[in-house]
Short mmCIF file of C-alpha atoms and ligand atoms in Angstrom, two decimals:
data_model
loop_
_atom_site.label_atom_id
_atom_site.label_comp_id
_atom_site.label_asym_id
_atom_site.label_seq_id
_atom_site.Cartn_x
_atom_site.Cartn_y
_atom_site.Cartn_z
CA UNK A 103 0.00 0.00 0.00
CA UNK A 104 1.18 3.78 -0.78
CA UNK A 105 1.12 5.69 2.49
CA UNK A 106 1.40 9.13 3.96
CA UNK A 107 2.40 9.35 7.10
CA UNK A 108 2.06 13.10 8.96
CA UNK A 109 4.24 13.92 11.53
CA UNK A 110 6.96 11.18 10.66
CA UNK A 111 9.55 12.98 12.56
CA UNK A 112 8.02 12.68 16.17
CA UNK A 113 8.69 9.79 18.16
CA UNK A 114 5.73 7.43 17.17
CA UNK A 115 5.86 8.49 13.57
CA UNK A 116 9.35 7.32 13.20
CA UNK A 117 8.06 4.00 14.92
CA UNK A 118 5.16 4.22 12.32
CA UNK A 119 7.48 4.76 9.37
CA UNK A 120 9.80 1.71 9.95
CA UNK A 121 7.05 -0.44 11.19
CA UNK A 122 5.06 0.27 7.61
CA UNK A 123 8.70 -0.02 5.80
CA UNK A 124 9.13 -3.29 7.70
CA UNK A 125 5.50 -4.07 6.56
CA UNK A 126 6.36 -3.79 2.65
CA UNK A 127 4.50 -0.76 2.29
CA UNK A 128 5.56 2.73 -0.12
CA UNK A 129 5.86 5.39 2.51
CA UNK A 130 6.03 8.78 1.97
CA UNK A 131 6.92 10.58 5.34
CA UNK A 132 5.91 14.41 6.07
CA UNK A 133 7.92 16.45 8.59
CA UNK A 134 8.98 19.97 8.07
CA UNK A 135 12.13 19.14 9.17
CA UNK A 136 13.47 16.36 6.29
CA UNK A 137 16.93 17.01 6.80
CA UNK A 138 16.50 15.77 10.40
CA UNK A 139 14.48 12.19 9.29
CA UNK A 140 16.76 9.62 10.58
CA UNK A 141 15.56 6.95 7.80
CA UNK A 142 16.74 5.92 4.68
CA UNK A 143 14.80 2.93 2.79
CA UNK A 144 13.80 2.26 -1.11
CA UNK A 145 10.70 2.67 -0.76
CA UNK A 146 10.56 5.29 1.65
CA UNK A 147 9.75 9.13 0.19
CA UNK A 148 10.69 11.91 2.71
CA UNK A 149 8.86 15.13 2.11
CA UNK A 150 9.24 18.14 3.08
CA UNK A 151 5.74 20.14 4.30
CA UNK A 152 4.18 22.18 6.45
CA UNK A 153 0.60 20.30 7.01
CA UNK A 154 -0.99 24.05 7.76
CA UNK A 155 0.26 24.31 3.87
CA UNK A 156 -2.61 23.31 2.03
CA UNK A 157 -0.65 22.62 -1.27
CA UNK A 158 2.12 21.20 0.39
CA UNK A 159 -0.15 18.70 1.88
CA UNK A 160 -1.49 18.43 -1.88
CA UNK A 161 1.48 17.10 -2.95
CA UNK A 162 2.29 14.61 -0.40
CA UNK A 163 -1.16 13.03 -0.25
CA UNK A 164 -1.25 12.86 -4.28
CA UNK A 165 -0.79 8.97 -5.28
CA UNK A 166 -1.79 7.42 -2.47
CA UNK A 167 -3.72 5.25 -0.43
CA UNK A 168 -4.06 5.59 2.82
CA UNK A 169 -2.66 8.76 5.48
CA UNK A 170 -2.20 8.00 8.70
CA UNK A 171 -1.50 10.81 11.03
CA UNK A 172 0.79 11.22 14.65
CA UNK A 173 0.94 15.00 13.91
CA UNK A 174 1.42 16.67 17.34
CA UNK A 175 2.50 20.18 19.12
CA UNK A 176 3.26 21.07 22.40
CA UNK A 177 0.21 22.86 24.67
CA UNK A 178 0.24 26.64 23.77
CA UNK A 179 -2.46 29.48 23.98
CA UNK A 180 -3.51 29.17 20.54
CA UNK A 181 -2.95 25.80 18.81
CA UNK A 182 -4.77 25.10 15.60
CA UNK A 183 -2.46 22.55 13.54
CA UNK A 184 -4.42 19.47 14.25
CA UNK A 185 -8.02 20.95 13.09
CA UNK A 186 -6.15 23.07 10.33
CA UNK A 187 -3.77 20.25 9.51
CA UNK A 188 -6.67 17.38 8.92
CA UNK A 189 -9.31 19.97 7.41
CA UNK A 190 -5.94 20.35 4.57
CA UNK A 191 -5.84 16.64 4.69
CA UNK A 192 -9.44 15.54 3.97
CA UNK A 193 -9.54 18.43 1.20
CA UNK A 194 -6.27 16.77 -0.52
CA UNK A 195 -7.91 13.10 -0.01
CA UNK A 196 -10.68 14.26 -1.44
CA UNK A 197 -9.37 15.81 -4.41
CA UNK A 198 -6.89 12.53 -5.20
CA UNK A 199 -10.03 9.78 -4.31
CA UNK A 200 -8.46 8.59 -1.13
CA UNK A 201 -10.60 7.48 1.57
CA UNK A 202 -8.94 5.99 4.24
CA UNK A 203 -7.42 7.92 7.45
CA UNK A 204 -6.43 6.91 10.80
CA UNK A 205 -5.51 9.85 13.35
CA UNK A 206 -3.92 10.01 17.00
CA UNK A 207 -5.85 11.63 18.76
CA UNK A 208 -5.89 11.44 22.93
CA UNK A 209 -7.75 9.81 25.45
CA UNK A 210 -7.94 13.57 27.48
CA UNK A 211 -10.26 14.64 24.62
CA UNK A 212 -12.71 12.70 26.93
CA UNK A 213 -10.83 11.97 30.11
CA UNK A 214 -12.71 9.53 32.23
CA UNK A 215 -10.86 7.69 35.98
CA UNK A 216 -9.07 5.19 35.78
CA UNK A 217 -9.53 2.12 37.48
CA UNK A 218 -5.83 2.26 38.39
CA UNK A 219 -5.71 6.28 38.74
CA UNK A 220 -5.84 6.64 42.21
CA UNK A 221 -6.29 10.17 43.61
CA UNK A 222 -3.19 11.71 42.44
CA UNK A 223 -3.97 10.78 38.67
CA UNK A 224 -7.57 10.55 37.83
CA UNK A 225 -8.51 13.98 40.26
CA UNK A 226 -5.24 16.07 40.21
CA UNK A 227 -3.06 15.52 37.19
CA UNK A 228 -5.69 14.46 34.26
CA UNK A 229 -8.08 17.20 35.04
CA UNK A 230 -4.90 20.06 35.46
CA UNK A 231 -3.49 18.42 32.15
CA UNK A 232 -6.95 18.55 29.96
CA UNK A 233 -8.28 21.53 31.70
CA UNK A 234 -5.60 24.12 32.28
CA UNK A 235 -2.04 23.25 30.77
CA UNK A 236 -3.34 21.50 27.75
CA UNK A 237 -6.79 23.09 27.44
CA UNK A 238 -6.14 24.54 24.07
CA UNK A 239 -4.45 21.85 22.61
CA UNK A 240 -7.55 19.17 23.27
CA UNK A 241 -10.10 21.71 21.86
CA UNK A 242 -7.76 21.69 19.11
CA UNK A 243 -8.40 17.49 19.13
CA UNK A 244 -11.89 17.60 19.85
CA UNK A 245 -12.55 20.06 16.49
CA UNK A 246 -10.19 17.64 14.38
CA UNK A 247 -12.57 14.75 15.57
CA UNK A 248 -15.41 16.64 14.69
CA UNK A 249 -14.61 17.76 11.57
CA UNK A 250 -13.54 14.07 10.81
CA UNK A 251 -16.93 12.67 12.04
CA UNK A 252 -19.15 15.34 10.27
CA UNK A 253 -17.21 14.10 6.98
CA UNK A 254 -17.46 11.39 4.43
CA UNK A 255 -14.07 9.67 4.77
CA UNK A 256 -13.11 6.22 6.19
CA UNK A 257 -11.64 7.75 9.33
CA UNK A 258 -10.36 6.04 12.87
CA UNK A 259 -9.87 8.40 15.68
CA UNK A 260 -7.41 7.16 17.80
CA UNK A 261 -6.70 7.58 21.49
CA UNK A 262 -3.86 6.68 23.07
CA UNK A 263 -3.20 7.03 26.84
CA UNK A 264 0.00 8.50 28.32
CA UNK A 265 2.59 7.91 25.66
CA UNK A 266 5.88 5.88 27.01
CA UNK A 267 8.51 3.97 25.48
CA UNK A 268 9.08 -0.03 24.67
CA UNK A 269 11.51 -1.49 22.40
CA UNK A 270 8.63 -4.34 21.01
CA UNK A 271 4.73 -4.68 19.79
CA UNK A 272 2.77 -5.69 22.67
CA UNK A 273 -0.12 -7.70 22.97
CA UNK A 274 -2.03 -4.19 23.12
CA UNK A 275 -5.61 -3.81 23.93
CA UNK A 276 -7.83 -1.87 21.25
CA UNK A 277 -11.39 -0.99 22.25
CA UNK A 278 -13.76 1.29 20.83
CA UNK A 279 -14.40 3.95 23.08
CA UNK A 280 -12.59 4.64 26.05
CA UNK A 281 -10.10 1.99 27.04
CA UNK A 282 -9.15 1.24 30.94
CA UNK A 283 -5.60 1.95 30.84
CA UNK A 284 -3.24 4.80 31.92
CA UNK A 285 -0.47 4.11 29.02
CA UNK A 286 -0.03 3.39 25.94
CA UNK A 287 3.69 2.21 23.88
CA UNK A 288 4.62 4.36 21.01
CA UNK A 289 5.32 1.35 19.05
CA UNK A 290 1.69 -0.09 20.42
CA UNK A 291 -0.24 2.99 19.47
CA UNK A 292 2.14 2.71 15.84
CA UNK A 293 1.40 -0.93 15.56
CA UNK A 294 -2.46 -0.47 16.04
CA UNK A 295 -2.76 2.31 13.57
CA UNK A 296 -1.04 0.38 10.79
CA UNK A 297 -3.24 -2.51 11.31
CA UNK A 298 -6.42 -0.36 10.81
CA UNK A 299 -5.02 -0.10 6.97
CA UNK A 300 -6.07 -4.11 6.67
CA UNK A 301 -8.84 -4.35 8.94
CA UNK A 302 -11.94 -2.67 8.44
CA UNK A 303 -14.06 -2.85 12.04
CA UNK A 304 -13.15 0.08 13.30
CA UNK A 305 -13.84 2.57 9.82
CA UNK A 306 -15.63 5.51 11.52
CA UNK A 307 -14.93 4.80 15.08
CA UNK A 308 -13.08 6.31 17.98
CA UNK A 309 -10.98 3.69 19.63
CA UNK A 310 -8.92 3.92 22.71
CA UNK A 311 -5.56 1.93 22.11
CA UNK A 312 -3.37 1.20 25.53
CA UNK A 313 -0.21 -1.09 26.88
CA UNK A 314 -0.94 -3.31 29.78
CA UNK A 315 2.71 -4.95 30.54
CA UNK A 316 5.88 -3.03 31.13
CA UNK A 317 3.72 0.20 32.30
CA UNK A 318 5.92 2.96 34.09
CA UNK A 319 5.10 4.02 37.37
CA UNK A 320 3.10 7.56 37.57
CA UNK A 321 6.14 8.75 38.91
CA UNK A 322 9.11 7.40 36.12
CA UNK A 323 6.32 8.70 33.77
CA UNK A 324 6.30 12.21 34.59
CA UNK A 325 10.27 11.83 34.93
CA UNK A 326 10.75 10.60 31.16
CA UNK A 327 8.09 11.81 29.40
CA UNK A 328 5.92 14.69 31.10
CA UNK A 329 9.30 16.92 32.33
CA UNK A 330 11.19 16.13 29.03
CA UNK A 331 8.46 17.69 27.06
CA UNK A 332 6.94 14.98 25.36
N1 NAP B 464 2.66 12.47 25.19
C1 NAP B 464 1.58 11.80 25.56
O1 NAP B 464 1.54 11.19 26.65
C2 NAP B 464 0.40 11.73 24.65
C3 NAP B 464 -0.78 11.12 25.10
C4 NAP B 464 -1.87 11.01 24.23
C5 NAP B 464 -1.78 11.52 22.94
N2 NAP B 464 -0.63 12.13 22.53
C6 NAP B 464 -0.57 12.62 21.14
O2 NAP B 464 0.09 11.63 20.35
C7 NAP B 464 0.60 12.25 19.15
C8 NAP B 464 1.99 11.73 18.84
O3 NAP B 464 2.87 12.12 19.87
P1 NAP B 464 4.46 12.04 19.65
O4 NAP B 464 5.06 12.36 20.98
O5 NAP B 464 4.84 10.81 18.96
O6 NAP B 464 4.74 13.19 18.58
P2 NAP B 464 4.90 14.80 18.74
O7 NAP B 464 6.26 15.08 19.25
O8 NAP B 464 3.75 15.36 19.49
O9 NAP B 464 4.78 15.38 17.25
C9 NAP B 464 4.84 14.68 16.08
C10 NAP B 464 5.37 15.51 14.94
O10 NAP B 464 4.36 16.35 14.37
C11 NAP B 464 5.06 17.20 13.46
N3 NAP B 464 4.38 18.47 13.25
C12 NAP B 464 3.99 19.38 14.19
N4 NAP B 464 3.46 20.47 13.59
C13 NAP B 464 3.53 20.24 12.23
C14 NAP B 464 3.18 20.98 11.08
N5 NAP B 464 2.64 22.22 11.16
N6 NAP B 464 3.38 20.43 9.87
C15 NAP B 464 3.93 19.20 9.73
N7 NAP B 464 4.32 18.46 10.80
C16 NAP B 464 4.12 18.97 12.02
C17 NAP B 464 6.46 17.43 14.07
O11 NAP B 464 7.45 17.05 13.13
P3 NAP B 464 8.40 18.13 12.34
O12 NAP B 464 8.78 19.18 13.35
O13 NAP B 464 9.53 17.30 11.87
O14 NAP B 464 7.56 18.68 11.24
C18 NAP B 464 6.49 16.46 15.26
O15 NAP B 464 7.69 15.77 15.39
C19 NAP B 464 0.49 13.76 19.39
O16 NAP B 464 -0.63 14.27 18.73
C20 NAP B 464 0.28 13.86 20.90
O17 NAP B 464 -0.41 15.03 21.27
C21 NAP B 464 0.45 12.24 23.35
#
């Protein structure tokens, strides 16, 4: 299959982009930052684009099949490139006849407790995170879902939990709706998206995608991940 993948530079679009390589598939990876892409492969196309650029994104979405998207920015006042970003997507798709999308999205779009939460997580740090740091950012999210939903592709919304780091594919769990788990793997939440390309039960769904062995603790979590910015 010929895909694009959006935000191929970040850490679980890199993951993405050598799992689909690995996979036999073309791949044509966006970042705005090529010179930076740390793969090389014969059948992998690195583009250079700016997914706010609606004829950049033209071009990178022309003469293929599928996009998949792990576009992401930090929390900021204003923050617009995942709504912006996926309305220039769908246009592009729509133009070229593609149909099929799969987006990473976040399970604090719709943050529910977690089973495992505890005090500390599921009535302290989720509701400061989705309400006050990262307020903006999930609004941002929820209009990029919407705008998905209220269209005619064959999209999967994807939410992953806190994001964290394993070396392998997991035996994840994939539910739609809103899964019971506090992380997800980058290559999990990778892994699961590229399997949506040859499975069809979750077209025009919202899934929640999370890790259940080798979770950090809360605390190793906000060490690694949270304070370094990702
Ligand atoms: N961290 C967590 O715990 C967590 C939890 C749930 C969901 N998520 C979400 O999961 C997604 C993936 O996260 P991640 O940490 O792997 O990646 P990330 O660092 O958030 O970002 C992925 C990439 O998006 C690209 N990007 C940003 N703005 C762009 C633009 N205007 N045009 C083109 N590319 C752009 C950047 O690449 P270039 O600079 O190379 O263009 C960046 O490396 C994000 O949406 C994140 O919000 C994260």
């Amino acid at each position: 299959m010929r895909i694009t993948i959006f935000g191929a530079n970040g850490p679980t679009g890199r993951l993405l982009t050598e799992q689909a390589l690995a996979a036999g598939h073309q791949v044509a990876a966006v970042t705005r930052r090529p010179d930076s892409f740390p793969l090389h492969h014969d059948r992998l196309e690195v583009i250079g684009a700016d997914v706010l650029d609606p004829a950049a994104v033209d071009g990178a979405v022309a003469g293929r099949d599928a996009v998949l998207s792990t576009l992401g920015v930090p929390p900021a006042k204003e923050v617009n490139t995942y709504s912006q970003g996926v309305a220039n997507i769908a246009a592009a798709m729509h133009r070229h006849g593609l149909r099929r999308i799969a987006v990473v999205s976040s399970s604090g779009v719709d943050p529910q407790p977690y089973s495992d939460g505890g005090f500390l997580f599921n009535r302290v740090f989720v509701p400061f995170l989705t309400q006050v740091a990262g307020k903006e950012l999930y609004a941002d999210m929820r209009r990029m879902e919407d705008l998905l939903r209220a269209g005619d592709l064959n999209w999967t919304i994807v939410r992953p939990s806190a994001l964290y780091h394993l070396p392998e594919v997991t035996d994840y769990t994939i539910v739609e709706g809103h899964a019971d788990g506090m992380y997800t793997s980058r290559t999990d939440l990778a892994a699961s998206m590229l399997a949506m390309l040859n499975d069809d039960r979750y077209v025009r769904a919202t899934v929640g995608v999370i890790t259940t062995t080798d979770n950090p603790t809360l605390f190793r979590w906000i060490r690694r991940e949270a304070l370094a910015g990702k």
